[in-house]
Coordinates of N, CA and C in Angstrom, one line a residue:
X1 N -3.2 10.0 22.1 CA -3.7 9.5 20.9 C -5.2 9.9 20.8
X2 N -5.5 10.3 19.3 CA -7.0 10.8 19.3 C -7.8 9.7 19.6
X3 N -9.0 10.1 19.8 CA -10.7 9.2 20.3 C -10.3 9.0 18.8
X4 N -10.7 9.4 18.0 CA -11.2 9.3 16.5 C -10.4 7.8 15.6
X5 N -11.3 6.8 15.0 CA -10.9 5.6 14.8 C -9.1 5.9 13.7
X6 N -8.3 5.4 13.6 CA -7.0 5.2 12.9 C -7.1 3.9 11.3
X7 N -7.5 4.9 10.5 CA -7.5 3.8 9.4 C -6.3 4.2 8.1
X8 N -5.4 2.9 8.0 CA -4.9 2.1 6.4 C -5.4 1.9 5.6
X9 N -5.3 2.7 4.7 CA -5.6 2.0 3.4 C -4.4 1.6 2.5
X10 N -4.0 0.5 2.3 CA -2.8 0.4 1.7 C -3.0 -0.4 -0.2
X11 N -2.3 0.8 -0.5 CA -2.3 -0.3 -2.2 C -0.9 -1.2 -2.3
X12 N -1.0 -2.4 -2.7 CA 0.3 -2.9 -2.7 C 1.0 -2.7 -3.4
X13 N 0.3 -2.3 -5.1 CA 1.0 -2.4 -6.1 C 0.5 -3.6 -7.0
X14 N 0.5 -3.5 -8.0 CA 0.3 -4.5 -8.8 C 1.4 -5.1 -10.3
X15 N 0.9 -6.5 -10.6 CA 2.1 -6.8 -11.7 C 1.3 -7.4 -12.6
X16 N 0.1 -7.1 -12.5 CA -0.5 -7.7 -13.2 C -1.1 -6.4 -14.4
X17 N -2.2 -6.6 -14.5 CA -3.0 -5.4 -16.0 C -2.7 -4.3 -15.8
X18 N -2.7 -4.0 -14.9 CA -3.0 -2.7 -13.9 C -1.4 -2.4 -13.4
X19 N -0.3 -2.6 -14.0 CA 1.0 -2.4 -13.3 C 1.3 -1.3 -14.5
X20 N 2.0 -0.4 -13.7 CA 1.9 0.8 -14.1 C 1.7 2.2 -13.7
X21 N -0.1 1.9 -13.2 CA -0.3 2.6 -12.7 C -0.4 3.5 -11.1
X22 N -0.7 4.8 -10.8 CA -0.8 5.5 -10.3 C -1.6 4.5 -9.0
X23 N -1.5 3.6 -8.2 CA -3.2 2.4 -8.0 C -4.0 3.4 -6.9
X24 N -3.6 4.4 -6.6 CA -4.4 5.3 -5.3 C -5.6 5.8 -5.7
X25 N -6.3 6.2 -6.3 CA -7.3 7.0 -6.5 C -8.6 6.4 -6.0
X26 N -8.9 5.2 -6.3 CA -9.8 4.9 -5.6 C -9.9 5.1 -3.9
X27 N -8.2 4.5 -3.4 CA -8.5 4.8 -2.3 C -8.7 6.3 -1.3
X28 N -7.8 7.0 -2.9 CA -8.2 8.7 -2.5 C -9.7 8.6 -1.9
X29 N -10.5 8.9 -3.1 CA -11.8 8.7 -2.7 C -12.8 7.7 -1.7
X30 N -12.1 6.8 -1.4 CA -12.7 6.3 -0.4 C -12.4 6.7 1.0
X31 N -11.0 7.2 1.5 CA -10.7 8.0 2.5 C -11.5 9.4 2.6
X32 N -11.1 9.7 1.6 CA -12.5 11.3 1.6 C -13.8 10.9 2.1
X33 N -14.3 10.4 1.4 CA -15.6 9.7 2.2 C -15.6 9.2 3.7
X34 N -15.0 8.3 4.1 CA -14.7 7.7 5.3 C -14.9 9.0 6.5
X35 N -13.5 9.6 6.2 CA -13.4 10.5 6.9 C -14.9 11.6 6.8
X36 N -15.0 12.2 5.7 CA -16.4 12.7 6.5 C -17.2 12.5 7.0
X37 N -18.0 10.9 6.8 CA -18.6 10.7 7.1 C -18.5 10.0 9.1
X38 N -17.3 9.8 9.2 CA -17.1 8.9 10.7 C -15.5 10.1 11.1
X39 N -15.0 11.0 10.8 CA -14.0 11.5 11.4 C -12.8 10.8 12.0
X40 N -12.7 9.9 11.2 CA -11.6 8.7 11.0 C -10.4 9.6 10.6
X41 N -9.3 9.2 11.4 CA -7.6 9.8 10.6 C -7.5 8.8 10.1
X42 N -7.0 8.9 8.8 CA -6.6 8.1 7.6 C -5.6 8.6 6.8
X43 N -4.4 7.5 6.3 CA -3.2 7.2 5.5 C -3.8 6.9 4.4
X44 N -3.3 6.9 3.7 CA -3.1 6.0 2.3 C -1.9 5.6 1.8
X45 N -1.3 5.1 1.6 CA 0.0 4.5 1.2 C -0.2 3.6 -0.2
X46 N 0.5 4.0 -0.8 CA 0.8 3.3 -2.2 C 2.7 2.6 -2.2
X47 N 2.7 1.1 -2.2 CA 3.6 0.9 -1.7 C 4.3 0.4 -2.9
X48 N 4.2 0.6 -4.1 CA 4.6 1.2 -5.1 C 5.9 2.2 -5.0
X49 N 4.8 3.6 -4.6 CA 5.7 4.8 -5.0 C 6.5 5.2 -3.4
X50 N 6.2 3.8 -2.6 CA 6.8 4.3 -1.6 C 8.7 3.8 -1.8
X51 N 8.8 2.9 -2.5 CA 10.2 2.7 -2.9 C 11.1 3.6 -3.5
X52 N 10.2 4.7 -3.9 CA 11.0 6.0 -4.3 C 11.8 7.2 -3.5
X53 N 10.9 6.7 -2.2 CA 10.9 7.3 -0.9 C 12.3 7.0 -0.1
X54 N 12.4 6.3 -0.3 CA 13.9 5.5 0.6 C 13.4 3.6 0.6
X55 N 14.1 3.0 1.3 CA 13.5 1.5 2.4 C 12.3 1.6 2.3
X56 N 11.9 0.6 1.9 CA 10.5 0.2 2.4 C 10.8 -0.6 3.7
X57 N 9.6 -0.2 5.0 CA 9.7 -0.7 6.1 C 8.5 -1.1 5.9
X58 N 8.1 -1.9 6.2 CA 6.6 -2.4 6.6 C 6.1 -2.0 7.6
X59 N 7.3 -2.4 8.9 CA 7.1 -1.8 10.4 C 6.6 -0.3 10.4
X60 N 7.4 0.5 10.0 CA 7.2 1.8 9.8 C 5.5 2.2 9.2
X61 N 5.7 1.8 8.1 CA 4.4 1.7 7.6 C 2.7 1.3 8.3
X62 N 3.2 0.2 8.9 CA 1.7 -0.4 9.3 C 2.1 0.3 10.6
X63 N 2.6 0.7 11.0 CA 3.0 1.5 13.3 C 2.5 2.6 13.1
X64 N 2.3 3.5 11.7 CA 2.1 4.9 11.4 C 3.4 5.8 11.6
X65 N 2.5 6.7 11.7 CA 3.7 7.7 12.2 C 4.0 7.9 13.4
X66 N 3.2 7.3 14.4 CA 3.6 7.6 16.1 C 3.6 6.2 16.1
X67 N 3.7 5.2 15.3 CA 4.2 4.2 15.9 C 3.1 3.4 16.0
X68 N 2.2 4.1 16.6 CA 1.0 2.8 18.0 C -0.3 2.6 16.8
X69 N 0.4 2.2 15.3 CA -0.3 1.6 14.8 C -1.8 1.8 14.2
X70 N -2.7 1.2 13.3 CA -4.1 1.5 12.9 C -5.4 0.4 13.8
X71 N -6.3 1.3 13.8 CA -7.2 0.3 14.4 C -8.1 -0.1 13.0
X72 N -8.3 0.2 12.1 CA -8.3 -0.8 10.6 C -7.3 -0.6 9.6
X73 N -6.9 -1.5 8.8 CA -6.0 -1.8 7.9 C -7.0 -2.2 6.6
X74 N -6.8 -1.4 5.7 CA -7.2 -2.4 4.7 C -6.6 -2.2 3.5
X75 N -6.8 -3.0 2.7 CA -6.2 -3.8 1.4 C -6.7 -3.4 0.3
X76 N -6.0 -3.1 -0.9 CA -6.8 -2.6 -2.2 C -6.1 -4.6 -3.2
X77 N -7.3 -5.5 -3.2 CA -6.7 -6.2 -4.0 C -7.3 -6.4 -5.3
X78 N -6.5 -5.6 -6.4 CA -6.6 -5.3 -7.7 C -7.9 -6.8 -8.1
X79 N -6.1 -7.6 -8.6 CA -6.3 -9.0 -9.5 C -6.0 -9.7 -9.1
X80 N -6.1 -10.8 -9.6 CA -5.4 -12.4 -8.7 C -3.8 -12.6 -9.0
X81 N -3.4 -11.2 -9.6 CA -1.7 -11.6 -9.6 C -1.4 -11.0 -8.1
X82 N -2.2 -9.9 -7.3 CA -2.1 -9.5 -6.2 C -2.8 -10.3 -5.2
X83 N -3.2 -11.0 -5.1 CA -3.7 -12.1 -3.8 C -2.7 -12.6 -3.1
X84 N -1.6 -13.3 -4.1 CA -0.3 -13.7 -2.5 C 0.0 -12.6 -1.7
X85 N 0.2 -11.5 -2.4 CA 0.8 -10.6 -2.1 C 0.1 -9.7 -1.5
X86 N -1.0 -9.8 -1.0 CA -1.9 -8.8 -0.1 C -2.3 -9.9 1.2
X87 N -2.4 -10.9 0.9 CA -2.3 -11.9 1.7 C -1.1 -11.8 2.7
X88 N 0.0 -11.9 2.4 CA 1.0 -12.0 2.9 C 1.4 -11.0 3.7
X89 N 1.2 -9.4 2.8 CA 0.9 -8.4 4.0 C -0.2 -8.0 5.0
X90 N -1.3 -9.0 4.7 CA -2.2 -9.2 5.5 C -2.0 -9.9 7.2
X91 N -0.9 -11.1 6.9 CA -0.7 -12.0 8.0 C 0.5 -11.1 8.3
X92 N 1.5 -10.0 7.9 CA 2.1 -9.3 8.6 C 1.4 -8.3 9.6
X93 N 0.4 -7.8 9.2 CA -0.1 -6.6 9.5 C -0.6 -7.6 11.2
X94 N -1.5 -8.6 11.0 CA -2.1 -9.3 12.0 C -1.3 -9.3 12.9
X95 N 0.4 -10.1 12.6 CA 0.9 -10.4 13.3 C 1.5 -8.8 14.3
X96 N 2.0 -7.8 13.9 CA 1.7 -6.6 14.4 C 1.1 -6.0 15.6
X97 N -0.4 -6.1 14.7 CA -1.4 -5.5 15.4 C -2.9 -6.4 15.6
X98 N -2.7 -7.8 16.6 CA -3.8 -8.5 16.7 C -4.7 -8.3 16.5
X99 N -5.2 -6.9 17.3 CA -6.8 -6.3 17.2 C -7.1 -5.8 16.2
X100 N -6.1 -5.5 15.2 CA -6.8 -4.3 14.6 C -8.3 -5.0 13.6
X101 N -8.9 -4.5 13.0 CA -9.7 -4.8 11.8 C -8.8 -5.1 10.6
X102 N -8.4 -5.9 10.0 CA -8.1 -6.0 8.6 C -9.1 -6.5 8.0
X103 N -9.0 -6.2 6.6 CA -10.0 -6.1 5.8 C -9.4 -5.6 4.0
X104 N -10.3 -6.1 3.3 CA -9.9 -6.4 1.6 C -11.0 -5.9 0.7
X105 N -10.4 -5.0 -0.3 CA -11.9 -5.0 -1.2 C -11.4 -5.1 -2.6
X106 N -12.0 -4.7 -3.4 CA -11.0 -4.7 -5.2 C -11.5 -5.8 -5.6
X107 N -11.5 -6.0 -6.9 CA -11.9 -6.9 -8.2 C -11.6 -8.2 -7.5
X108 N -10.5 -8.8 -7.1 CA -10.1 -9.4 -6.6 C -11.4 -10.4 -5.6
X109 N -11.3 -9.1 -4.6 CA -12.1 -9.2 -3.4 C -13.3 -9.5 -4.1
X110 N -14.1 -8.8 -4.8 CA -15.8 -8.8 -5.2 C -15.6 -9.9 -6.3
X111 N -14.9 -10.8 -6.6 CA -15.0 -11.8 -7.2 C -15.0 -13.0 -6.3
X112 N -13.9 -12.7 -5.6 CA -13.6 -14.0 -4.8 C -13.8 -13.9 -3.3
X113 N -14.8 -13.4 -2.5 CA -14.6 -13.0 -1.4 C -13.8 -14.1 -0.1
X114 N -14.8 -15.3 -0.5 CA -14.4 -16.9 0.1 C -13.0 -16.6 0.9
X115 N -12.0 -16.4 -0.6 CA -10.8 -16.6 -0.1 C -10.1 -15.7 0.7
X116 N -11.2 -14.5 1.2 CA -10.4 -13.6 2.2 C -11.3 -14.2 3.8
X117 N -12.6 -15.0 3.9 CA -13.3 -15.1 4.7 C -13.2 -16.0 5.0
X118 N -12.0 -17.0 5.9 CA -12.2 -18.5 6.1 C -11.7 -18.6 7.6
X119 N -11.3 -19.8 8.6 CA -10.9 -19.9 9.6 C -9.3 -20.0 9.1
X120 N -8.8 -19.1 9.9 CA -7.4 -18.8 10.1 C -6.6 -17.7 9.0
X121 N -8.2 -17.2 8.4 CA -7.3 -15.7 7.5 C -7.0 -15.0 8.3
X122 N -5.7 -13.8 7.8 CA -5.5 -13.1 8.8 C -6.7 -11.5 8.3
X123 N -7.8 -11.9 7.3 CA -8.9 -10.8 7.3 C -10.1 -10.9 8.0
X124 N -10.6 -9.8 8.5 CA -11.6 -10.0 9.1 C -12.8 -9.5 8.3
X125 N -12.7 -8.8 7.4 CA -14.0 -8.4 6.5 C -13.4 -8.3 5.5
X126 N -14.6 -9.0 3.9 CA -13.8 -8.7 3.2 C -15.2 -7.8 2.2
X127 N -14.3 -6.6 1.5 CA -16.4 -6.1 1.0 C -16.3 -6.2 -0.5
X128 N -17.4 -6.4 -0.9 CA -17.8 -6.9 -2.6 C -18.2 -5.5 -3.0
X129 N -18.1 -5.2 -4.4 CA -18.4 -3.9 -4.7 C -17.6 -2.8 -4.5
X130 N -18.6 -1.6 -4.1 CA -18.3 -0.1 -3.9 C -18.0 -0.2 -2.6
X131 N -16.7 0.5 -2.3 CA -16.1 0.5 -0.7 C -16.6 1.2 0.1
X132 N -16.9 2.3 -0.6 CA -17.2 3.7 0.6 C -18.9 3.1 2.1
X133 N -19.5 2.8 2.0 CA -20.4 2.7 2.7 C -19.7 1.3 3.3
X134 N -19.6 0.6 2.7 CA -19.0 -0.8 4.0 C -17.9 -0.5 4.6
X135 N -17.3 0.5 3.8 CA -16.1 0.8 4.9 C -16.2 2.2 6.3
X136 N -17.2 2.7 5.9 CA -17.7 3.4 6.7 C -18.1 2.4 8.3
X137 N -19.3 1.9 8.0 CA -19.8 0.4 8.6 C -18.7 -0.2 9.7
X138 N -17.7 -0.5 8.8 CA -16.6 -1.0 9.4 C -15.9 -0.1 10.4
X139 N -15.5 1.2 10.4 CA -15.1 1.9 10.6 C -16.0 2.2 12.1
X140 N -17.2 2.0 12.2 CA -18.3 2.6 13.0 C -17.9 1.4 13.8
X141 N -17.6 0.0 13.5 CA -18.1 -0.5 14.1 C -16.7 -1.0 15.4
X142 N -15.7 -0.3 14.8 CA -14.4 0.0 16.0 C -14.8 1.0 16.5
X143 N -15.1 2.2 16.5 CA -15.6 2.9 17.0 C -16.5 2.4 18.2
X144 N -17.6 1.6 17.5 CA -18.7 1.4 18.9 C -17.6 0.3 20.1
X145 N -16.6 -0.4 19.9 CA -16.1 -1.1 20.4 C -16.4 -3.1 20.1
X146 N -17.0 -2.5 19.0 CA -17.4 -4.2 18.6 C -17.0 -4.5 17.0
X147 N -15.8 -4.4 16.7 CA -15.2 -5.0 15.4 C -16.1 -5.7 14.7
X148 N -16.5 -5.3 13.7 CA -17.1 -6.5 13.0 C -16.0 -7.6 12.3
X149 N -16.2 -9.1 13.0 CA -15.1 -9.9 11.9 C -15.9 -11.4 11.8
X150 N -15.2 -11.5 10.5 CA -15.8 -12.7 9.3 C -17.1 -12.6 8.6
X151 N -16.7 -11.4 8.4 CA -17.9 -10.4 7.3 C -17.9 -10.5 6.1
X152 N -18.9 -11.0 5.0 CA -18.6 -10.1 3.6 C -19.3 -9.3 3.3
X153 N -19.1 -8.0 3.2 CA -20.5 -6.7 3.2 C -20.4 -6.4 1.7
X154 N -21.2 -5.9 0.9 CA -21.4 -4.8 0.5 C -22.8 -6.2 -0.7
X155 N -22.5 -6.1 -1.8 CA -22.6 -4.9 -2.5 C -23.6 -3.5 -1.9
X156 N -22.9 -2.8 -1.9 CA -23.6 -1.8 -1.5 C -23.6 -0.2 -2.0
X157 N -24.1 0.2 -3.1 CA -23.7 1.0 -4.3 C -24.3 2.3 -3.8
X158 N -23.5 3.3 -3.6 CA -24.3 4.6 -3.9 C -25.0 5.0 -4.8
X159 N -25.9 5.4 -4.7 CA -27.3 6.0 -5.8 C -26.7 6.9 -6.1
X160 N -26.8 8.1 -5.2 CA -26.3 9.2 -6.2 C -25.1 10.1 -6.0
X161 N -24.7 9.6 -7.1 CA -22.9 10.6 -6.8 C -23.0 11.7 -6.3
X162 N -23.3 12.5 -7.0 CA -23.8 14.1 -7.1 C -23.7 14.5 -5.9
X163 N -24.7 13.9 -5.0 CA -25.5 14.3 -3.6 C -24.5 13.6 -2.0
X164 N -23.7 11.9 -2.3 CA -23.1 11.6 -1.5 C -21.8 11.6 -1.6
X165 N -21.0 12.0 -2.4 CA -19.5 12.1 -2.4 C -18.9 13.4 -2.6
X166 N -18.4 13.3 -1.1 CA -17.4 15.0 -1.5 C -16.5 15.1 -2.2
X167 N -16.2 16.5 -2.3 CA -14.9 16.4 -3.2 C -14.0 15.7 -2.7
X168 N -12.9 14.8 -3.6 CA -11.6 14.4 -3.5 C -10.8 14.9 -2.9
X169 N -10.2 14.5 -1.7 CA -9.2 15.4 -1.4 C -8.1 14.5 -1.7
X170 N -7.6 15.2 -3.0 CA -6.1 14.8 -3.5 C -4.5 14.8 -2.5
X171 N -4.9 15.9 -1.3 CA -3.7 15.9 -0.3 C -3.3 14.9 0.3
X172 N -4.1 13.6 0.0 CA -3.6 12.2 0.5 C -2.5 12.3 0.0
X173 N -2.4 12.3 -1.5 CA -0.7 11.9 -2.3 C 0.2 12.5 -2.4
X174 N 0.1 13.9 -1.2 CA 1.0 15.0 -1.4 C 2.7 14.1 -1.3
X175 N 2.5 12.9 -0.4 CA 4.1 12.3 -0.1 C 4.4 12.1 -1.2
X176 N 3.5 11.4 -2.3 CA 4.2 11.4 -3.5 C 4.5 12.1 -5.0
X177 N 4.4 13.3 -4.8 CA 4.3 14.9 -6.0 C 5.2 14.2 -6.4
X178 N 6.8 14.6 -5.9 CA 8.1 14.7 -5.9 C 8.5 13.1 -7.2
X179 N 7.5 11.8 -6.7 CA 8.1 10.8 -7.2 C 7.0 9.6 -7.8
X180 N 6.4 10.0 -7.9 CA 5.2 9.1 -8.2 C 5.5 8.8 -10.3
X181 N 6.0 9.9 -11.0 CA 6.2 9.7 -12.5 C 7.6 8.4 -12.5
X182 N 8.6 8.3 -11.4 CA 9.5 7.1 -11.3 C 8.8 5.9 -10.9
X183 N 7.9 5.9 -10.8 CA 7.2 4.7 -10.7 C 5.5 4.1 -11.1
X184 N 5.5 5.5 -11.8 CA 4.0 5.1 -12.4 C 4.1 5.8 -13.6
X185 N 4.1 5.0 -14.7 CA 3.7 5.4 -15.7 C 2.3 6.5 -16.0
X186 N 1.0 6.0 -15.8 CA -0.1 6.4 -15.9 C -0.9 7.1 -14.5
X187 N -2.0 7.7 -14.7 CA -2.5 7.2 -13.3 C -4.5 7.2 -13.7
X188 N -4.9 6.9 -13.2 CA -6.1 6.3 -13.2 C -7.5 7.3 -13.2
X189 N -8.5 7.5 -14.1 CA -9.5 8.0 -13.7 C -10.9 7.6 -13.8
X190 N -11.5 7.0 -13.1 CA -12.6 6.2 -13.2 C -14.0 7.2 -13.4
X191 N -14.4 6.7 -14.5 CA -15.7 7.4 -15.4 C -17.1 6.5 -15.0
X192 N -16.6 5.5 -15.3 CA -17.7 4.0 -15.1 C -18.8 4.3 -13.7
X193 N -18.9 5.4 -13.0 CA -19.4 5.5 -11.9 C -20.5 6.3 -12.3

């Protein structure tokens, strides 16, 4: 297994405003980042378009591809129609993988952080705002061997796009070319930044 930290980003899917869509792009971009900046291997899963795929396994999913699992997991939670349901695969993932970092960000999260940060969540950080720099943070801080947990980090906004964000690397979604229009109407492109 590499030195180099192992991170999930998982979208669940949503049924709320936002059902429909493509939900990965943010976390495109936040993996792009991550990884440059900490040399983190990183997934992204959209569990969505993974039903197009065959079974959804969870097991499969959260073990990786060799199995032995992520040393952070984290959550994209849209809206509060997705809270049970990132919750729920939250306390799966735990149950799994004790150590790993879980962790939550999204509208959801930067509204309500409380309810991901209490005694007996199965999250250990949950970040307000723009992901890329707290999730870095996070990322660093399995690496040094000291998890950060029962954290709310961020807001923590990049200044300047231009100068700190690499290009996208879109090859995250290459699993889904083939099938992503059977299950997503639209897909997403954020201007607001």
């Amino acid at each position: 297994r590499s030195s180099a930290p192992r991170v999930l980003l998982l979208w669940p899917g949503t049924e709320g405003a936002a059902a429909g869509n493509f939900g990965v792009p943010q976390l495109v971009g936040l993996a792009t980042y991550v990884r440059a900046k900490t040399g983190a291997v990183i997934d992204v899963i959209d569990l969505g378009c993974e039903r197009a795929l065959g079974a959804v396994s969870l097991e499969r999913i959260l073990g990786g591809a060799d199995g032995q699992g992520y040393d952070v997991i984290g959550f994209s939670c849209y809206a509060s129609y997705d809270w049970l349901k990132v919750q729920a695969l939250a306390e799966i993932a735990r149950g799994m993988w004790p150590d790993a970092l879980i962790c939550a960000g999204g509208y959801h999260a930067s509204a309500r952080p409380a309810e991901f940060i209490h005694d007996g969540s199965p999250f250990d950080a949950v970040v307000v705002g723009e992901g890329e720099k707290p999730l870095v943070q996070l990322v660093e801080s399995v690496r040094g061997g000291a998890p950060l947990r029962g954290v709310i980090l961020g807001p923590d906004p990049i200044e300047n796009l231009d100068d700190e964000l690499p290009e996208t690397d879109w090859s995250y979604l290459d699993r889904y070319r083939g099938v992503a229009r059977r299950f997503a109407s639209q897909a997403e492109v954020y201007l607001s930044r």
